């Protein structure tokens, strides 16, 4: 039996006129080439952007994990990174560079070109109807006031002109429909009535959707023990499978790792299991993660094929962040209101 995995992410950032005093720091001028390193090499630029995103993702995970109060945490750093990256393209805010882990002298136009190449890659992947899974990630810029023509041309696929001042309710409905359409109708009404007002001047959004089947389907579910600590457990519905998987032991992370591939062969779920004797194994694990440890996991020579009894809890998880004040040490943008919504389900 192939249990289906769906991962749906919606991220929207809402800027009101209280933002304009800073973001009309959104100095809308054409983006001149900078003095820093160029990313004109397509493959290098794309991989470079991924590396920056990975550094950001780990920092954000560690920050959110600290403030999650031991609750389950699920989020999409990719969605947040894409939205802030778009903001950076036409903003002069210097702290966005450090937030995005960009070098101080990085050429902005090269970053834009790397972003566009990544977008093209994702668009082609989304249109591949022969793939064994569906994956898409799209960005939207919903704006009211004129944007410099050259900026609008660079980001023309993302641009949606909306009159928030005259009809905020219609704008609310339009953006909710956009999110719903790009998440296969799973995320609906992301914005509750009244969140978008006549004072709204800009909405930045990312919607991501993944739908795929495991390469090695799980057997029928059964109730079994799920340990929440070395000495505590509860009975939950578990998916189980005994088969050959790639596994590894990481002394660096004090954890065991298993790769669960999806059909198609180019997307996998990596499960990192801290040592069961550690009372605070997960919190310690999150602190030890870095771009190097992640890279070591993916490319490790320690992987081996072995028969493994895999038990995973069958779950639906939802996590909402009402704003980003709890990640100010990463974000440092107090004046942006944001609603972050993620839904992941394994069926």
Coordinates of C-alpha atoms in Angstrom, one line a residue:
X1 CA 0.0 0.0 0.0
X2 CA 1.4 3.4 -1.0
X3 CA 0.6 6.0 1.6
X4 CA 0.3 9.4 0.0
X5 CA 2.3 12.3 1.4
X6 CA 1.1 15.9 0.9
X7 CA 3.0 18.9 1.9
X8 CA 1.3 22.3 1.4
X9 CA 2.8 25.6 2.4
X10 CA 1.3 29.1 2.3
X11 CA 3.2 32.2 3.4
X12 CA 1.9 35.7 3.2
X13 CA 3.5 38.9 4.4
X14 CA 1.2 41.9 4.7
X15 CA 2.6 45.5 4.7
X16 CA 0.4 48.4 5.7
X17 CA 1.0 52.1 5.3
X18 CA 2.8 52.0 8.6
X19 CA 5.5 50.3 6.6
X20 CA 5.8 53.1 4.0
X21 CA 8.0 55.4 6.0
X22 CA 10.6 52.6 6.0
X23 CA 9.9 50.9 2.8
X24 CA 9.4 53.7 0.6
X25 CA 12.9 52.7 1.3
X26 CA 11.6 50.4 -1.3
X27 CA 13.6 52.8 -3.5
X28 CA 12.2 51.8 -6.9
X29 CA 15.1 52.3 -9.2
X30 CA 16.6 50.0 -11.8
X31 CA 19.1 47.6 -10.3
X32 CA 22.6 48.4 -11.4
X33 CA 25.3 45.7 -11.4
X34 CA 27.2 45.8 -8.1
X35 CA 30.9 45.5 -7.5
X36 CA 30.7 42.1 -5.9
X37 CA 31.0 38.6 -7.3
X38 CA 28.9 37.7 -10.3
X39 CA 26.6 34.7 -10.5
X40 CA 26.3 34.7 -14.3
X41 CA 27.2 31.0 -14.4
X42 CA 23.8 29.5 -14.2
X43 CA 24.6 26.3 -12.3
X44 CA 26.9 28.1 -9.9
X45 CA 24.3 30.9 -9.3
X46 CA 21.5 28.4 -8.6
X47 CA 23.6 26.3 -6.2
X48 CA 24.9 29.4 -4.6
X49 CA 21.4 30.6 -3.9
X50 CA 20.5 27.2 -2.5
X51 CA 23.5 27.4 -0.1
X52 CA 22.4 30.8 1.2
X53 CA 18.9 29.5 1.6
X54 CA 20.2 26.5 3.6
X55 CA 22.2 28.7 5.9
X56 CA 19.1 30.8 6.5
X57 CA 16.9 27.7 7.0
X58 CA 19.1 26.3 9.7
X59 CA 19.3 29.6 11.6
X60 CA 15.5 30.0 11.4
X61 CA 14.9 26.4 12.6
X62 CA 17.1 26.9 15.6
X63 CA 15.3 30.1 16.5
X64 CA 11.8 28.7 16.1
X65 CA 12.7 25.5 17.9
X66 CA 13.9 27.5 20.9
X67 CA 10.5 29.4 21.1
X68 CA 8.3 26.4 20.3
X69 CA 8.0 25.3 23.9
X70 CA 8.5 21.6 23.0
X71 CA 5.5 21.7 20.7
X72 CA 5.6 20.1 17.2
X73 CA 7.1 22.5 14.7
X74 CA 6.6 22.4 10.9
X75 CA 7.4 25.3 8.6
X76 CA 8.8 26.1 5.2
X77 CA 12.0 28.1 5.3
X78 CA 12.0 28.1 1.5
X79 CA 8.7 30.1 1.5
X80 CA 10.0 32.7 3.9
X81 CA 13.3 33.0 2.1
X82 CA 11.6 33.5 -1.3
X83 CA 9.4 36.3 0.0
X84 CA 12.2 38.2 1.7
X85 CA 14.4 37.7 -1.4
X86 CA 11.8 39.4 -3.5
X87 CA 11.7 42.3 -1.0
X88 CA 15.4 42.6 -1.3
X89 CA 15.3 43.0 -5.1
X90 CA 13.9 46.5 -4.9
X91 CA 14.8 47.5 -1.3
X92 CA 17.8 49.4 0.0
X93 CA 17.4 47.8 3.4
X94 CA 21.0 46.7 4.3
X95 CA 19.9 44.3 7.1
X96 CA 18.1 42.2 4.4
X97 CA 21.5 41.2 3.2
X98 CA 22.6 39.7 6.5
X99 CA 19.1 38.2 6.9
X100 CA 19.5 36.4 3.5
X101 CA 23.1 35.5 4.3
X102 CA 24.3 37.5 1.3
X103 CA 27.9 38.9 1.3
X104 CA 28.0 42.7 1.7
X105 CA 29.4 43.2 -1.8
X106 CA 27.2 40.7 -3.6
X107 CA 26.0 41.9 -7.0
X108 CA 22.2 42.3 -6.7
X109 CA 21.5 41.8 -10.4
X110 CA 23.3 38.4 -10.3
X111 CA 21.1 37.3 -7.4
X112 CA 18.0 38.3 -9.4
X113 CA 19.3 36.2 -12.4
X114 CA 20.0 33.2 -10.1
X115 CA 16.4 33.6 -8.7
X116 CA 14.9 33.7 -12.2
X117 CA 16.8 30.6 -13.3
X118 CA 15.6 28.7 -10.2
X119 CA 12.1 29.9 -10.9
X120 CA 12.4 28.5 -14.5
X121 CA 13.6 25.2 -13.2
X122 CA 10.7 24.9 -10.7
X123 CA 8.2 25.9 -13.4
X124 CA 9.4 23.2 -15.7
X125 CA 9.3 20.7 -12.9
X126 CA 5.7 21.7 -12.1
X127 CA 4.7 21.3 -15.7
X128 CA 6.2 17.8 -16.0
X129 CA 3.0 15.7 -16.1
X130 CA 5.0 12.5 -16.4
X131 CA 6.6 12.9 -13.0
X132 CA 5.6 10.6 -10.2
X133 CA 4.9 13.5 -7.9
X134 CA 3.6 17.1 -8.1
X135 CA 5.7 19.9 -6.8
X136 CA 5.4 23.6 -7.3
X137 CA 6.5 26.8 -5.6
X138 CA 5.2 30.2 -6.8
X139 CA 5.6 33.8 -5.6
X140 CA 3.1 36.6 -5.8
X141 CA 3.5 40.4 -5.4
X142 CA 0.2 42.1 -4.9
X143 CA 0.7 45.9 -5.1
X144 CA -1.3 49.1 -5.3
X145 CA 1.1 51.9 -6.1
X146 CA 3.2 52.1 -9.3
X147 CA 6.4 50.2 -9.4
X148 CA 9.3 51.2 -11.5
X149 CA 9.0 49.7 -14.9
X150 CA 12.3 48.0 -14.9
X151 CA 11.5 46.2 -11.6
X152 CA 8.1 45.3 -12.9
X153 CA 9.7 43.8 -16.0
X154 CA 12.2 41.8 -14.0
X155 CA 9.4 40.3 -11.8
X156 CA 6.5 40.5 -14.3
X157 CA 5.3 36.9 -13.7
X158 CA 4.9 37.7 -10.0
X159 CA 3.1 41.0 -10.3
X160 CA -0.6 41.5 -9.5
X161 CA -1.9 45.1 -9.4
X162 CA -4.8 45.4 -6.8
X163 CA -6.6 48.4 -5.4
X164 CA -6.6 47.8 -1.7
X165 CA -7.9 51.3 -0.8
X166 CA -11.1 51.1 -2.8
X167 CA -12.1 47.5 -2.2
X168 CA -10.0 45.6 0.4
X169 CA -12.6 42.8 0.6
X170 CA -12.2 42.0 -3.1
X171 CA -8.4 42.1 -2.7
X172 CA -8.7 39.7 0.2
X173 CA -10.8 37.3 -1.9
X174 CA -8.5 37.6 -4.9
X175 CA -5.3 36.7 -2.8
X176 CA -7.1 33.9 -1.0
X177 CA -8.2 32.4 -4.4
X178 CA -4.6 32.8 -5.7
X179 CA -3.2 30.8 -2.7
X180 CA -6.0 28.2 -3.0
X181 CA -5.4 27.7 -6.7
X182 CA -1.7 27.2 -6.2
X183 CA -2.1 24.7 -3.3
X184 CA -4.6 22.4 -5.1
X185 CA -7.5 24.0 -3.1
X186 CA -6.0 22.7 0.2
X187 CA -5.3 26.1 1.8
X188 CA -8.4 28.2 1.7
X189 CA -9.1 31.6 3.2
X190 CA -5.6 32.2 4.3
X191 CA -6.5 35.8 5.1
X192 CA -9.5 36.1 7.5
X193 CA -11.9 38.8 6.7
X194 CA -10.5 42.2 7.9
X195 CA -6.8 41.3 7.8
X196 CA -6.5 43.2 4.5
X197 CA -7.7 46.8 4.9
X198 CA -7.7 50.0 2.9
X199 CA -4.4 50.9 4.5
X200 CA -2.7 47.8 3.0
X201 CA -0.2 48.8 0.3
X202 CA 1.6 45.6 -0.5
X203 CA 1.2 41.8 0.0
X204 CA 4.1 39.4 -0.8
X205 CA 3.2 35.7 -0.9
X206 CA 4.6 32.3 -1.6
X207 CA 2.6 29.1 -2.0
X208 CA 4.2 25.7 -2.3
X209 CA 2.6 22.3 -2.9
X210 CA 4.0 18.8 -2.9
X211 CA 2.0 15.6 -3.5
X212 CA 3.8 12.3 -3.9
X213 CA 3.9 8.6 -3.1
X214 CA 6.6 6.7 -1.3
X215 CA 8.9 4.5 -3.4
X216 CA 8.4 1.7 -1.0
X217 CA 4.8 1.9 0.3
X218 CA 3.9 1.3 3.9
X219 CA 1.8 -1.6 5.1
X220 CA -1.6 -1.2 6.8
X221 CA -1.5 1.0 9.9
X222 CA -1.6 -0.4 13.5
X223 CA -1.6 1.1 17.0
X224 CA 1.8 1.0 18.6
X225 CA 4.0 2.9 21.2
X226 CA 5.5 6.2 20.2
X227 CA 8.1 7.5 22.6
X228 CA 8.0 11.2 23.4
X229 CA 11.0 10.8 25.8
X230 CA 13.2 7.8 26.9
X231 CA 10.6 7.0 29.6
X232 CA 7.3 8.3 28.2
X233 CA 5.2 6.9 25.4
X234 CA 1.7 6.9 24.0
X235 CA -0.2 4.7 21.6
X236 CA -0.6 6.2 18.1
X237 CA -1.5 5.0 14.6
X238 CA 1.8 3.9 13.1
X239 CA 2.8 3.2 9.5
X240 CA 5.2 0.3 9.2
X241 CA 7.4 -1.2 6.6
X242 CA 10.2 -3.8 6.6
X243 CA 12.4 -3.3 3.5
X244 CA 15.8 -2.3 2.3
X245 CA 16.6 1.3 3.0
X246 CA 19.7 3.6 3.0
X247 CA 20.7 4.2 6.6
X248 CA 23.6 5.9 8.3
X249 CA 24.9 6.5 11.8
X250 CA 26.1 10.1 12.5
X251 CA 28.6 10.4 15.3
X252 CA 28.7 14.1 14.6
X253 CA 25.0 14.4 15.4
X254 CA 24.7 11.5 17.8
X255 CA 21.8 10.2 15.6
X256 CA 20.7 7.5 13.2
X257 CA 19.5 8.6 9.8
X258 CA 17.3 6.9 7.2
X259 CA 16.4 8.1 3.7
X260 CA 12.8 7.5 2.6
X261 CA 12.6 8.2 -1.2
X262 CA 9.5 9.2 -3.0
X263 CA 8.6 7.7 -6.4
X264 CA 10.6 9.4 -9.1
X265 CA 13.9 9.1 -7.3
X266 CA 14.9 12.8 -7.0
X267 CA 13.0 13.8 -3.8
X268 CA 13.5 12.1 -0.4
X269 CA 12.5 12.5 3.2
X270 CA 15.5 12.2 5.6
X271 CA 14.5 11.2 9.1
X272 CA 17.1 12.0 11.8
X273 CA 16.5 10.0 15.0
X274 CA 18.5 11.2 18.1
X275 CA 19.9 8.6 20.5
X276 CA 16.9 7.3 22.5
X277 CA 18.8 7.7 25.8
X278 CA 19.0 11.5 25.4
X279 CA 16.3 13.3 27.4
X280 CA 16.6 16.4 25.2
X281 CA 17.8 14.8 22.1
X282 CA 15.8 16.8 19.6
X283 CA 16.7 20.2 21.1
X284 CA 20.3 19.2 21.2
X285 CA 20.1 18.0 17.6
X286 CA 18.7 21.2 16.3
X287 CA 21.6 23.1 17.9
X288 CA 24.2 20.9 16.2
X289 CA 22.7 21.3 12.7
X290 CA 24.7 23.4 10.2
X291 CA 25.2 23.6 6.4
X292 CA 28.2 21.2 6.8
X293 CA 26.3 18.6 8.9
X294 CA 23.4 18.7 6.4
X295 CA 25.8 18.3 3.5
X296 CA 27.5 15.4 5.3
X297 CA 24.1 13.7 5.7
X298 CA 23.2 14.0 2.0
X299 CA 26.6 13.1 0.6
X300 CA 27.9 10.9 3.4
X301 CA 30.1 7.9 2.4
X302 CA 28.7 6.2 5.5
X303 CA 25.4 5.3 3.9
X304 CA 24.7 1.6 3.6
X305 CA 21.8 -0.6 2.4
X306 CA 20.2 -2.7 5.1
X307 CA 16.9 -4.3 6.0
X308 CA 15.1 -1.9 8.4
X309 CA 11.9 -2.1 10.4
X310 CA 10.5 1.4 9.9
X311 CA 7.7 2.7 12.1
X312 CA 6.4 6.2 11.5
X313 CA 3.4 7.9 13.1
X314 CA 0.6 8.7 10.7
X315 CA -0.1 12.3 11.3
X316 CA -1.6 15.6 10.1
X317 CA 0.2 18.6 11.4
X318 CA -0.6 22.3 11.2
X319 CA 1.5 25.2 12.5
X320 CA 0.7 28.8 12.3
X321 CA 2.9 31.8 13.1
X322 CA 0.9 34.9 13.6
X323 CA 3.9 37.2 13.1
X324 CA 7.6 37.0 13.1
X325 CA 8.3 38.9 16.4
X326 CA 9.5 35.6 17.9
X327 CA 12.3 35.4 15.3
X328 CA 13.4 39.0 15.5
X329 CA 17.0 38.0 16.1
X330 CA 16.9 36.5 12.6
X331 CA 14.4 38.8 11.0
X332 CA 14.9 42.2 12.7
X333 CA 11.9 43.6 10.9
X334 CA 9.4 44.6 13.6
X335 CA 7.1 46.6 11.3
X336 CA 6.0 43.7 9.0
X337 CA 2.9 41.9 9.9
X338 CA 2.9 38.3 8.6
X339 CA 0.6 35.3 8.6
X340 CA 2.5 32.0 8.1
X341 CA 0.4 28.9 7.5
X342 CA 1.7 25.4 6.9
X343 CA -0.1 22.1 6.5
X344 CA 1.6 18.7 6.1
X345 CA -0.3 15.4 6.0
X346 CA 0.7 11.8 5.5
X347 CA -2.1 9.6 4.6

